[in-house]
């Protein structure tokens, strides 16, 4: 019996010496995991909702006062600067958590100041929010490209300023906390490696002193805090160290001799899994490292285990058993889960910020367009109302004048030669026939202008705080009328045909102004696509296969939604563009020709505001078709 128990240990010693570097390395990690000292972080994560110093940069004292009072009342510590140069000087000796930066300033403007801040390693991580009266999208894009995190448009609301300041302070503090945690993990890794090196030296000294005795082998195994065990070719235990015996509630490692996993405190499913892994390693003759599995302690608590299994070979190189080393990585796994959760929280916060940016840009764009179109329509209505109201009286006056002339001709049948010459010169008969037609044409022109004004007001109507019932066809027609100047024929191409196949639609409860913006974006993109398809084609070639936009409206079979199809016969899109078409700030247009927000905003209006669906289908060289579905 004693020979049988000594031989495996002796063979294991030979194997051990061949893989000393690897074994000693995992031994130290095992000591760390089973030392009873939990992994702690020297610098715990700070509260991500603490306030910090906020630097306000603006050359207008009133703006500085309003912003500083608002932030101070909310409990923030505020620093101010009246120019970009003074802001840079303050940043050299003041720790700032966030900067509210005006764009339009004398001397160094906001964009230049932002560049200097981002170029300085000491200040480049400070979040910058531009505060400006500029509302052009290109200015906002410039600010974001320089590194700004947000825009606040003047005049601003105090509640909006506080909400954005708190949001970006939270994001910045969470990011700093995550970075600090990563640094501590790196430091922890270095400490563990140092402990590995230290324990490695200790084990080498012990091996040199006792390597010839079985007592040394037992001492080494029992020193290892990892679970170490070895089995024969049939997965019957030949021995284990004290750590594994303790984990299995055995009074001595000798009690495991002759047992299998089925005889120990493991479930049948776990035992089947262990035997399958053993068989795979011994049959292949190759080690399997870092087998991660979840198990339970004797007290029922769940744990995570990292196991390395290696075949044992005799002096001739034949596999006679298997050696395994298992490490409890529960604390490490919990730390990784915590980091994953923090990362998810940051990603969700970033998504919310991007969604808010799209909503703000859409709101500002709709407001500016609506005010402009409504103002133009209002200015047109005044002179048109004057003309329309005076044309009918003018026709009556003309009839009266011609009646008076007829009366004169009846009473004075023989006019003087001077009057006869004047009648022939002005061609009185032609005037009598043409003047009513001329005034009638003016009347039709006034009616046409009034229709255009009505369409402008229909397109730009302001949405209330709740949806209203409206006719979808009116919104489409008003949008087409506004874009009519782009549909007309030119020297290079014939007129773009618009084919309308309207179905019988019920009135839809919706935000009409926002849906009109969706129609505008899709129709304008269709016109752009057709113009691009005309590049390199002559007039006759385009006329033979004319540009066409088809609009089809219908109600679904279940009567639960209306469907609007807008299709062009342009070039279509390739797969790369199709994957990005709804991405925030993505555009296929050249620099300065598009913001990339049109379809992103359109999708948000249809799917989030109206609980509908916006989709498309595009085939190269055949065209693109968009599908808008709105619940009834």
Coordinates of C-alpha atoms in Angstrom, one line a residue:
X1 CA 0.0 0.0 0.0
X2 CA 2.8 2.4 0.9
X3 CA 4.5 1.9 -2.4
X4 CA 1.3 2.6 -4.2
X5 CA 0.9 5.8 -2.3
X6 CA 4.4 7.0 -2.8
X7 CA 4.8 6.3 -6.5
X8 CA 2.2 8.9 -7.7
X9 CA 3.7 11.5 -5.5
X10 CA 7.2 10.8 -6.9
X11 CA 6.0 11.0 -10.4
X12 CA 4.1 14.1 -9.7
X13 CA 7.4 15.6 -8.3
X14 CA 9.1 14.9 -11.6
X15 CA 6.2 16.5 -13.5
X16 CA 6.1 19.4 -11.1
X17 CA 9.7 20.3 -11.7
X18 CA 9.1 20.3 -15.5
X19 CA 6.3 22.9 -15.1
X20 CA 7.6 24.7 -12.1
X21 CA 7.2 28.2 -13.5
X22 CA 3.6 27.7 -14.3
X23 CA 2.8 25.8 -11.1
X24 CA 4.5 28.4 -8.9
X25 CA 2.7 31.2 -10.6
X26 CA -0.8 29.8 -10.1
X27 CA 0.2 28.8 -6.5
X28 CA 0.6 32.4 -5.4
X29 CA -2.7 33.4 -7.0
X30 CA -4.3 30.6 -5.1
X31 CA -2.8 31.8 -1.8
X32 CA -4.3 35.2 -2.5
X33 CA -7.8 33.8 -3.2
X34 CA -7.8 31.5 -0.1
X35 CA -5.9 33.7 2.3
X36 CA -9.1 34.9 3.9
X37 CA -8.3 38.5 3.1
X38 CA -10.9 40.0 0.7
X39 CA -9.9 42.2 -2.1
X40 CA -10.5 45.8 -1.2
X41 CA -10.0 49.1 -3.0
X42 CA -8.0 51.9 -1.4
X43 CA -10.0 54.6 -3.1
X44 CA -13.7 53.7 -3.0
X45 CA -15.9 55.1 -5.8
X46 CA -16.9 58.7 -4.8
X47 CA -20.5 59.8 -4.9
X48 CA -21.2 60.5 -8.6
X49 CA -23.7 63.2 -7.5
X50 CA -21.3 65.5 -5.6
X51 CA -21.1 69.1 -6.9
X52 CA -17.9 70.8 -8.0
X53 CA -16.6 74.2 -9.1
X54 CA -18.3 75.4 -12.3
X55 CA -16.5 78.0 -14.4
X56 CA -18.7 80.5 -16.3
X57 CA -17.0 82.3 -19.2
X58 CA -19.0 85.2 -20.7
X59 CA -18.2 88.9 -21.6
X60 CA -21.7 90.1 -20.7
X61 CA -22.1 90.9 -16.9
X62 CA -25.8 90.3 -16.9
X63 CA -25.3 86.7 -18.3
X64 CA -22.7 86.0 -15.7
X65 CA -24.9 87.2 -12.9
X66 CA -28.0 85.2 -14.1
X67 CA -26.0 82.0 -14.5
X68 CA -23.9 82.4 -11.3
X69 CA -27.0 83.2 -9.2
X70 CA -28.9 80.2 -10.7
X71 CA -26.0 77.8 -10.0
X72 CA -25.2 79.2 -6.6
X73 CA -28.8 78.9 -5.5
X74 CA -28.7 75.3 -6.5
X75 CA -25.7 74.7 -4.2
X76 CA -22.9 74.8 -6.8
X77 CA -19.6 76.6 -6.3
X78 CA -19.1 79.1 -9.1
X79 CA -16.0 80.8 -10.7
X80 CA -16.4 83.4 -13.4
X81 CA -14.2 84.8 -16.2
X82 CA -15.0 87.6 -18.6
X83 CA -12.8 86.5 -21.5
X84 CA -11.2 83.4 -23.0
X85 CA -7.7 84.6 -21.9
X86 CA -8.8 85.1 -18.2
X87 CA -10.5 81.7 -18.3
X88 CA -7.3 80.0 -19.3
X89 CA -5.4 81.8 -16.5
X90 CA -7.9 80.6 -13.9
X91 CA -7.7 77.0 -15.1
X92 CA -4.0 77.0 -14.3
X93 CA -4.6 77.3 -10.5
X94 CA -8.3 76.3 -10.1
X95 CA -9.7 72.8 -10.2
X96 CA -12.9 73.0 -12.3
X97 CA -15.6 70.3 -12.8
X98 CA -17.5 71.9 -15.7
X99 CA -17.2 75.0 -17.9
X100 CA -20.1 77.0 -19.3
X101 CA -18.5 78.8 -22.3
X102 CA -19.9 81.6 -24.4
X103 CA -19.1 81.5 -28.1
X104 CA -19.3 85.1 -29.2
X105 CA -16.7 87.0 -27.2
X106 CA -14.2 89.8 -28.2
X107 CA -10.7 88.7 -28.6
X108 CA -10.5 85.0 -28.1
X109 CA -13.9 83.5 -29.0
X110 CA -15.5 80.5 -27.4
X111 CA -14.3 78.0 -30.1
X112 CA -10.7 79.2 -29.8
X113 CA -10.9 79.0 -26.0
X114 CA -12.3 75.5 -26.3
X115 CA -9.4 74.5 -28.5
X116 CA -6.8 75.8 -26.0
X117 CA -8.5 74.0 -23.1
X118 CA -8.7 70.6 -25.0
X119 CA -5.0 71.0 -26.1
X120 CA -3.9 71.3 -22.4
X121 CA -3.4 67.8 -20.8
X122 CA -4.3 69.3 -17.5
X123 CA -7.7 70.6 -18.6
X124 CA -8.7 68.5 -21.6
X125 CA -11.0 66.2 -19.6
X126 CA -13.1 69.1 -18.2
X127 CA -16.6 68.9 -19.9
X128 CA -17.5 72.1 -21.8
X129 CA -21.0 73.3 -22.5
X130 CA -21.4 76.1 -25.0
X131 CA -23.9 78.9 -24.0
X132 CA -24.7 80.9 -27.2
X133 CA -27.4 82.6 -29.2
X134 CA -26.2 80.9 -32.3
X135 CA -28.7 78.3 -33.4
X136 CA -27.3 77.2 -36.8
X137 CA -26.6 73.4 -36.9
X138 CA -23.2 74.0 -38.4
X139 CA -22.1 76.0 -35.4
X140 CA -23.3 73.2 -33.1
X141 CA -21.4 70.6 -35.1
X142 CA -18.3 72.8 -34.9
X143 CA -18.6 72.9 -31.2
X144 CA -19.0 69.1 -30.9
X145 CA -16.0 68.5 -33.1
X146 CA -13.9 70.7 -30.9
X147 CA -14.8 68.5 -27.9
X148 CA -17.9 70.2 -26.3
X149 CA -20.4 67.9 -24.7
X150 CA -23.5 70.0 -25.1
X151 CA -25.1 73.3 -26.2
X152 CA -27.4 75.7 -24.3
X153 CA -29.1 78.2 -26.6
X154 CA -29.8 81.8 -25.4
X155 CA -32.3 82.8 -24.0
X156 CA -32.1 79.9 -21.7
X157 CA -34.3 78.4 -19.0
X158 CA -32.9 78.1 -15.5
X159 CA -34.4 74.6 -15.1
X160 CA -32.8 73.5 -18.4
X161 CA -29.4 74.9 -17.3
X162 CA -29.5 73.1 -13.9
X163 CA -30.6 69.8 -15.5
X164 CA -27.8 69.8 -18.1
X165 CA -25.2 70.9 -15.5
X166 CA -26.2 68.1 -13.2
X167 CA -26.3 65.5 -16.0
X168 CA -22.8 66.3 -17.3
X169 CA -21.3 66.5 -13.8
X170 CA -22.8 63.0 -13.1
X171 CA -21.3 61.7 -16.4
X172 CA -17.9 63.2 -15.8
X173 CA -17.7 62.0 -12.1
X174 CA -18.9 58.5 -13.1
X175 CA -16.2 58.4 -15.8
X176 CA -13.5 59.5 -13.3
X177 CA -14.7 56.9 -10.8
X178 CA -14.4 54.2 -13.5
X179 CA -10.9 55.3 -14.4
X180 CA -9.9 55.4 -10.7
X181 CA -11.2 51.8 -10.3
X182 CA -9.2 50.7 -13.3
X183 CA -6.0 52.2 -11.9
X184 CA -6.6 50.4 -8.5
X185 CA -7.2 47.1 -10.3
X186 CA -3.9 47.6 -12.1
X187 CA -2.2 48.3 -8.8
X188 CA -3.8 45.3 -7.3
X189 CA -2.5 43.2 -10.2
X190 CA 1.0 44.5 -9.6
X191 CA 0.7 43.7 -5.9
X192 CA -0.4 40.2 -6.7
X193 CA 2.5 39.7 -9.1
X194 CA 4.9 40.9 -6.4
X195 CA 3.4 38.4 -4.0
X196 CA 3.8 35.8 -6.6
X197 CA 7.4 36.6 -7.0
X198 CA 7.9 36.6 -3.2
X199 CA 6.1 33.3 -2.7
X200 CA 7.9 31.8 -5.7
X201 CA 11.2 32.5 -4.0
X202 CA 10.0 31.0 -0.7
X203 CA 8.9 27.8 -2.4
X204 CA 12.2 27.4 -4.3
X205 CA 14.0 27.7 -1.0
X206 CA 11.7 25.1 0.5
X207 CA 12.1 22.7 -2.4
X208 CA 15.9 23.0 -2.3
X209 CA 15.8 22.0 1.4
X210 CA 13.2 19.3 1.4
X211 CA 12.6 18.1 -2.2
X212 CA 13.8 14.5 -1.5
X213 CA 11.1 13.8 1.1
X214 CA 7.4 13.0 0.9
X215 CA 6.9 15.4 3.9
X216 CA 8.1 18.2 1.6
X217 CA 5.5 17.2 -1.0
X218 CA 2.7 17.3 1.6
X219 CA 3.9 20.6 3.0
X220 CA 4.0 22.2 -0.4
X221 CA 0.5 21.0 -1.3
X222 CA -0.9 22.1 2.0
X223 CA 0.7 25.5 1.6
X224 CA -1.0 26.1 -1.7
X225 CA -4.3 27.8 -1.0
X226 CA -5.8 26.6 -4.3
X227 CA -7.6 23.3 -4.4
X228 CA -5.1 20.7 -5.8
X229 CA -6.0 17.1 -6.5
X230 CA -4.8 14.2 -8.6
X231 CA -6.6 11.2 -10.0
X232 CA -5.8 7.9 -11.8
X233 CA -6.8 6.9 -15.3
X234 CA -10.3 6.1 -14.0
X235 CA -10.8 9.4 -12.2
X236 CA -10.3 7.8 -8.8
X237 CA -8.6 10.2 -6.3
X238 CA -4.9 9.4 -5.5
X239 CA -4.6 12.5 -3.2
X240 CA -5.3 16.1 -2.6
X241 CA -4.0 19.1 -0.6
X242 CA -5.4 20.4 2.7
X243 CA -7.3 23.2 0.9
X244 CA -9.3 20.8 -1.1
X245 CA -9.9 18.6 1.9
X246 CA -11.2 21.6 3.8
X247 CA -13.5 22.6 1.0
X248 CA -14.9 19.0 0.9
X249 CA -15.3 18.9 4.7
X250 CA -12.7 16.1 5.1
X251 CA -10.7 15.8 8.3
X252 CA -7.6 14.9 6.4
X253 CA -6.4 14.8 2.8
X254 CA -5.9 11.0 3.2
X255 CA -9.7 10.5 3.4
X256 CA -10.0 11.2 -0.3
X257 CA -7.9 8.2 -1.4
X258 CA -9.9 5.7 -3.5
X259 CA -13.0 8.0 -3.8
X260 CA -14.5 9.5 -6.9
X261 CA -16.4 12.7 -7.4
X262 CA -19.7 10.7 -7.0
X263 CA -18.6 9.8 -3.4
X264 CA -18.1 13.4 -2.4
X265 CA -20.4 16.4 -1.7
X266 CA -21.1 17.1 -5.3
X267 CA -24.2 16.7 -7.4
X268 CA -24.5 14.0 -10.1
X269 CA -24.6 16.7 -12.7
X270 CA -21.3 18.2 -11.5
X271 CA -19.7 14.8 -11.1
X272 CA -20.7 13.9 -14.7
X273 CA -19.2 17.2 -15.8
X274 CA -15.9 16.6 -13.9
X275 CA -15.5 13.1 -15.3
X276 CA -16.2 14.2 -18.9
X277 CA -13.5 16.9 -18.6
X278 CA -11.0 14.4 -17.1
X279 CA -11.6 11.9 -19.9
X280 CA -11.1 14.6 -22.5
X281 CA -7.8 15.8 -21.1
X282 CA -6.4 12.3 -20.6
X283 CA -7.4 11.1 -24.1
X284 CA -6.0 14.2 -25.8
X285 CA -2.9 14.4 -23.7
X286 CA -3.3 18.2 -23.7
X287 CA -3.9 20.5 -20.7
X288 CA -7.1 22.5 -20.5
X289 CA -6.6 25.8 -18.8
X290 CA -9.1 28.3 -17.2
X291 CA -12.2 26.2 -17.2
X292 CA -14.7 28.6 -15.7
X293 CA -17.7 27.1 -13.9
X294 CA -20.2 28.1 -11.2
X295 CA -20.7 25.8 -8.2
X296 CA -21.8 26.0 -4.5
X297 CA -19.9 25.8 -1.2
X298 CA -20.9 23.3 1.5
X299 CA -23.1 26.1 3.1
X300 CA -25.0 26.6 -0.2
X301 CA -23.4 29.9 -1.2
X302 CA -22.7 30.2 -5.0
X303 CA -19.0 30.5 -6.0
X304 CA -17.1 30.8 -9.3
X305 CA -14.2 28.5 -10.0
X306 CA -11.3 28.7 -12.4
X307 CA -9.8 25.2 -13.0
X308 CA -6.7 24.1 -14.8
X309 CA -6.4 20.3 -15.7
X310 CA -3.2 18.7 -16.9
X311 CA -2.4 15.1 -17.8
X312 CA 0.1 13.2 -15.5
X313 CA 2.7 11.1 -17.3
X314 CA 5.1 8.5 -16.1
X315 CA 8.8 8.2 -16.9
X316 CA 8.0 6.8 -20.3
X317 CA 5.6 9.6 -21.1
X318 CA 2.4 7.6 -20.8
X319 CA -0.6 9.3 -19.3
X320 CA -1.6 7.6 -16.0
X321 CA -3.8 10.2 -14.5
X322 CA -4.8 13.9 -14.2
X323 CA -3.8 16.8 -12.0
X324 CA -6.1 19.7 -11.4
X325 CA -5.7 23.1 -9.7
X326 CA -8.8 25.1 -8.9
X327 CA -9.0 28.7 -7.8
X328 CA -12.0 30.5 -6.2
X329 CA -12.5 33.6 -8.3
X330 CA -15.8 34.7 -6.8
X331 CA -14.4 38.1 -5.6
X332 CA -12.8 38.8 -9.0
X333 CA -16.0 37.8 -10.8
X334 CA -18.1 40.1 -8.6
X335 CA -15.6 43.0 -9.3
X336 CA -16.0 42.4 -13.0
X337 CA -19.8 42.3 -12.7
X338 CA -19.6 45.6 -10.9
X339 CA -17.4 47.2 -13.6
X340 CA -19.8 45.9 -16.3
X341 CA -22.8 47.5 -14.5
X342 CA -20.9 50.8 -14.2
X343 CA -20.1 50.6 -17.9
X344 CA -23.7 49.9 -18.7
X345 CA -24.9 52.9 -16.6
X346 CA -22.4 55.1 -18.5
X347 CA -23.6 53.9 -21.9
X348 CA -27.3 54.4 -20.9
X349 CA -26.5 58.0 -19.7
X350 CA -24.6 58.7 -23.0
X351 CA -27.6 57.3 -25.0
X352 CA -30.0 59.6 -23.0
X353 CA -27.7 62.6 -23.7
X354 CA -27.6 61.8 -27.4
X355 CA -31.4 61.4 -27.5
X356 CA -31.8 64.7 -25.7
X357 CA -29.5 66.4 -28.3
X358 CA -31.6 65.1 -31.2
X359 CA -34.8 66.4 -29.5
X360 CA -33.4 69.8 -28.9
X361 CA -32.1 70.1 -32.4
X362 CA -35.5 69.0 -33.8
X363 CA -37.3 71.4 -31.6
X364 CA -35.1 74.4 -32.6
X365 CA -35.3 73.5 -36.2
X366 CA -39.1 73.1 -36.2
X367 CA -39.5 76.4 -34.3
X368 CA -37.2 78.4 -36.6
X369 CA -38.8 77.0 -39.8
X370 CA -42.3 77.4 -38.4
X371 CA -41.7 81.0 -37.4
X372 CA -40.1 81.8 -40.8
X373 CA -42.9 80.3 -42.9
X374 CA -45.7 81.6 -40.7
X375 CA -44.2 85.1 -40.8
X376 CA -43.9 84.9 -44.6
X377 CA -47.5 83.7 -44.9
X378 CA -48.7 86.5 -42.6
X379 CA -46.9 89.2 -44.6
X380 CA -48.3 87.8 -47.9
X381 CA -51.9 87.8 -46.5
X382 CA -52.0 91.5 -45.9
X383 CA -51.4 92.7 -49.5
X384 CA -53.3 89.7 -50.9
X385 CA -56.2 90.6 -48.8
X386 CA -56.0 94.2 -50.0
X387 CA -55.9 93.1 -53.7
X388 CA -58.6 90.5 -53.4
X389 CA -60.9 92.9 -51.7
X390 CA -60.4 95.6 -54.3
X391 CA -60.6 93.6 -57.6
X392 CA -64.4 93.2 -57.5
X393 CA -65.0 97.0 -56.9
X394 CA -62.5 97.7 -59.7
X395 CA -64.5 95.5 -62.1
X396 CA -67.7 97.4 -61.1
X397 CA -65.9 100.7 -61.7
X398 CA -64.8 99.5 -65.2
X399 CA -68.3 98.6 -66.0
X400 CA -69.6 102.0 -64.9
X401 CA -66.9 103.8 -67.0
X402 CA -67.7 101.8 -70.1
X403 CA -71.4 102.4 -69.4
X404 CA -70.8 106.1 -69.3
X405 CA -68.8 106.0 -72.5
X406 CA -71.7 104.1 -74.2
X407 CA -74.1 106.8 -72.9
X408 CA -71.9 109.6 -74.3
X409 CA -71.8 107.8 -77.7
X410 CA -75.6 107.5 -77.7
X411 CA -76.1 111.2 -76.8
X412 CA -73.4 112.5 -79.0
X413 CA -73.4 110.2 -82.0
X414 CA -71.1 112.5 -83.9
X415 CA -68.0 113.1 -81.7
X416 CA -65.3 115.6 -82.7
X417 CA -62.4 114.6 -84.8
X418 CA -60.1 114.8 -81.8
X419 CA -62.2 112.3 -79.9
X420 CA -62.4 110.0 -82.9
X421 CA -58.6 110.1 -83.3
X422 CA -58.1 109.2 -79.6
X423 CA -60.6 106.3 -79.8
X424 CA -58.7 104.9 -82.8
X425 CA -55.3 105.5 -81.1
X426 CA -56.2 103.6 -77.9
X427 CA -58.3 101.0 -79.7
X428 CA -61.3 101.4 -77.4
X429 CA -63.0 98.3 -78.6
X430 CA -60.0 96.1 -77.7
X431 CA -59.7 97.8 -74.3
X432 CA -63.5 97.2 -73.7
X433 CA -62.9 93.4 -74.5
X434 CA -59.5 92.9 -72.9
X435 CA -59.6 94.9 -69.6
X436 CA -62.2 92.6 -67.9
X437 CA -60.0 89.6 -68.9
X438 CA -56.9 91.3 -67.5
X439 CA -58.6 92.0 -64.2
X440 CA -59.9 88.4 -64.1
X441 CA -56.4 87.1 -64.6
X442 CA -55.3 89.3 -61.7
X443 CA -58.1 87.8 -59.6
X444 CA -56.8 84.2 -60.4
X445 CA -53.3 85.2 -59.5
X446 CA -54.4 86.6 -56.2
X447 CA -56.3 83.3 -55.6
X448 CA -53.1 81.3 -56.4
X449 CA -51.0 83.4 -54.0
X450 CA -53.7 82.9 -51.3
X451 CA -53.6 79.1 -51.8
X452 CA -49.8 79.2 -51.4
X453 CA -50.1 81.2 -48.2
X454 CA -52.7 78.7 -46.9
X455 CA -50.3 75.8 -47.7
X456 CA -47.4 77.6 -45.9
X457 CA -49.6 78.0 -42.8
X458 CA -50.8 74.4 -43.0
X459 CA -47.2 73.2 -43.2
X460 CA -45.9 75.4 -40.3
X461 CA -48.9 75.1 -37.9
X462 CA -47.7 74.9 -34.3
X463 CA -48.4 71.7 -32.4
X464 CA -50.3 72.0 -29.2
X465 CA -49.3 70.1 -26.1
X466 CA -51.5 67.2 -27.2
X467 CA -52.3 65.7 -30.7
X468 CA -55.2 66.9 -32.8
X469 CA -57.2 65.3 -35.6
X470 CA -56.0 66.4 -39.1
X471 CA -56.0 65.3 -42.7
X472 CA -52.7 63.7 -43.6
X473 CA -53.2 64.6 -47.3
X474 CA -53.2 68.3 -46.5
X475 CA -49.8 68.1 -44.9
X476 CA -48.4 66.1 -47.9
X477 CA -49.8 68.6 -50.4
X478 CA -48.5 71.6 -48.5
X479 CA -45.1 70.1 -48.3
X480 CA -45.1 69.4 -52.1
X481 CA -46.2 73.0 -52.8
X482 CA -43.3 74.3 -50.7
X483 CA -40.8 72.1 -52.6
X484 CA -42.4 72.9 -56.0
X485 CA -39.5 75.2 -57.0
X486 CA -37.2 72.2 -56.8
X487 CA -39.6 70.1 -58.9
X488 CA -39.8 72.4 -61.9
X489 CA -37.9 71.9 -65.2
X490 CA -34.6 73.6 -65.8
X491 CA -32.1 73.8 -68.6
X492 CA -30.5 70.6 -67.5
X493 CA -33.4 68.4 -66.7
X494 CA -37.2 68.2 -67.2
X495 CA -39.8 68.5 -64.5
X496 CA -39.7 66.0 -61.7
X497 CA -43.1 64.2 -61.8
X498 CA -45.0 63.7 -58.6
X499 CA -47.6 60.9 -58.8
X500 CA -50.2 61.0 -56.0
X501 CA -52.2 57.8 -55.4
X502 CA -54.3 58.8 -52.4
X503 CA -56.6 56.4 -50.6
X504 CA -59.6 57.1 -48.4
X505 CA -58.0 57.9 -45.1
X506 CA -59.7 58.9 -41.9
X507 CA -58.6 61.9 -39.9
X508 CA -55.6 61.0 -37.8
X509 CA -54.9 62.2 -34.3
X510 CA -51.3 63.4 -34.5
X511 CA -48.8 66.3 -34.1
X512 CA -49.3 67.6 -37.6
X513 CA -46.4 70.0 -37.7
X514 CA -43.9 67.3 -36.8
X515 CA -45.3 64.9 -39.4
X516 CA -45.0 67.6 -42.0
X517 CA -41.3 67.8 -41.0
X518 CA -41.0 64.1 -41.7
X519 CA -42.6 64.5 -45.2
X520 CA -40.3 67.4 -45.9
X521 CA -37.1 65.4 -44.9
X522 CA -38.1 62.4 -47.0
X523 CA -39.3 64.3 -50.1
X524 CA -36.2 66.6 -50.0
X525 CA -33.9 63.6 -49.8
X526 CA -35.8 62.0 -52.7
X527 CA -35.2 65.1 -54.8
X528 CA -31.5 65.1 -53.8
X529 CA -31.3 61.5 -54.9
X530 CA -32.9 62.2 -58.3
X531 CA -30.6 65.2 -58.9
X532 CA -27.6 63.1 -58.1
X533 CA -28.8 60.4 -60.5
X534 CA -29.0 63.0 -63.3
X535 CA -25.3 63.8 -63.1
X536 CA -23.6 62.9 -66.4
X537 CA -26.9 62.5 -68.2
X538 CA -28.2 64.7 -71.0
X539 CA -31.7 66.3 -71.1
X540 CA -33.0 63.9 -73.7
X541 CA -31.8 60.9 -71.8
X542 CA -33.5 62.1 -68.6
X543 CA -36.7 62.9 -70.5
X544 CA -36.8 59.3 -71.9
X545 CA -36.7 57.9 -68.4
X546 CA -38.2 60.9 -66.4
X547 CA -37.5 61.5 -62.7
X548 CA -40.5 60.5 -60.7
X549 CA -41.7 60.5 -57.0
X550 CA -44.7 58.4 -56.2
X551 CA -46.8 58.9 -53.1
X552 CA -49.3 56.2 -52.1
X553 CA -51.5 56.4 -49.0
X554 CA -53.7 53.7 -47.8
X555 CA -55.2 52.2 -44.6
X556 CA -54.0 48.8 -43.4
X557 CA -56.2 45.7 -43.8
X558 CA -57.0 45.7 -40.0
X559 CA -58.0 49.4 -40.1
X560 CA -55.6 50.0 -37.3
X561 CA -53.0 52.2 -39.0
X562 CA -52.4 54.4 -42.1
X563 CA -49.5 53.6 -44.4
X564 CA -47.7 56.3 -46.5
X565 CA -45.3 55.1 -49.2
X566 CA -42.9 57.7 -50.7
X567 CA -40.8 56.2 -53.6
X568 CA -38.2 57.7 -56.0
X569 CA -36.6 56.1 -59.1
X570 CA -33.1 57.4 -58.2
X571 CA -29.8 55.5 -57.8
X572 CA -30.7 53.7 -54.6
X573 CA -28.3 53.0 -51.7
X574 CA -25.6 50.4 -51.1
X575 CA -25.5 48.1 -48.0
X576 CA -23.0 50.3 -46.1
X577 CA -25.2 53.4 -46.4
X578 CA -28.4 51.4 -45.5
X579 CA -26.8 50.3 -42.3
X580 CA -26.2 53.9 -41.2
X581 CA -29.1 55.8 -42.7
X582 CA -30.8 56.5 -39.4
X583 CA -27.6 57.1 -37.4
X584 CA -27.3 60.3 -35.5
X585 CA -25.3 62.9 -37.5
X586 CA -24.8 60.5 -40.5
X587 CA -25.1 62.2 -43.9
X588 CA -24.1 61.3 -47.5
X589 CA -23.9 65.0 -48.5
X590 CA -20.8 67.0 -48.8
X591 CA -19.3 69.3 -46.1
X592 CA -21.7 72.2 -45.3
X593 CA -24.7 70.6 -47.2
X594 CA -26.3 68.5 -44.5
X595 CA -26.3 67.9 -40.7
X596 CA -27.2 64.2 -40.8
X597 CA -30.1 64.8 -38.4
X598 CA -33.1 64.7 -40.9
X599 CA -33.8 60.9 -40.9
X600 CA -32.8 60.5 -37.3
X601 CA -35.3 63.1 -36.3
X602 CA -37.9 61.7 -38.7
X603 CA -37.6 58.3 -37.1
X604 CA -37.9 59.7 -33.6
X605 CA -41.0 61.7 -34.6
X606 CA -42.7 58.6 -36.2
X607 CA -41.7 55.9 -33.7
X608 CA -41.3 57.7 -30.3
X609 CA -43.8 60.6 -30.6
X610 CA -46.5 58.7 -32.7
X611 CA -45.8 55.1 -31.7
X612 CA -45.5 54.3 -35.4
X613 CA -42.8 52.8 -37.6
X614 CA -40.5 54.3 -40.2
X615 CA -38.7 51.8 -42.5
X616 CA -37.4 51.7 -46.1
X617 CA -36.3 49.5 -48.9
X618 CA -33.6 50.5 -51.4
X619 CA -32.2 48.7 -54.5
X620 CA -29.2 50.0 -56.4
X621 CA -30.1 51.6 -59.8
X622 CA -33.8 51.2 -59.0
X623 CA -34.5 53.7 -56.2
X624 CA -35.6 54.0 -52.6
X625 CA -39.0 53.7 -50.9
X626 CA -39.9 54.8 -47.4
X627 CA -42.8 53.4 -45.4
X628 CA -44.5 55.5 -42.8
X629 CA -47.0 53.7 -40.5
X630 CA -49.1 55.8 -38.1
X631 CA -51.7 54.2 -35.7
X632 CA -55.2 55.5 -36.3

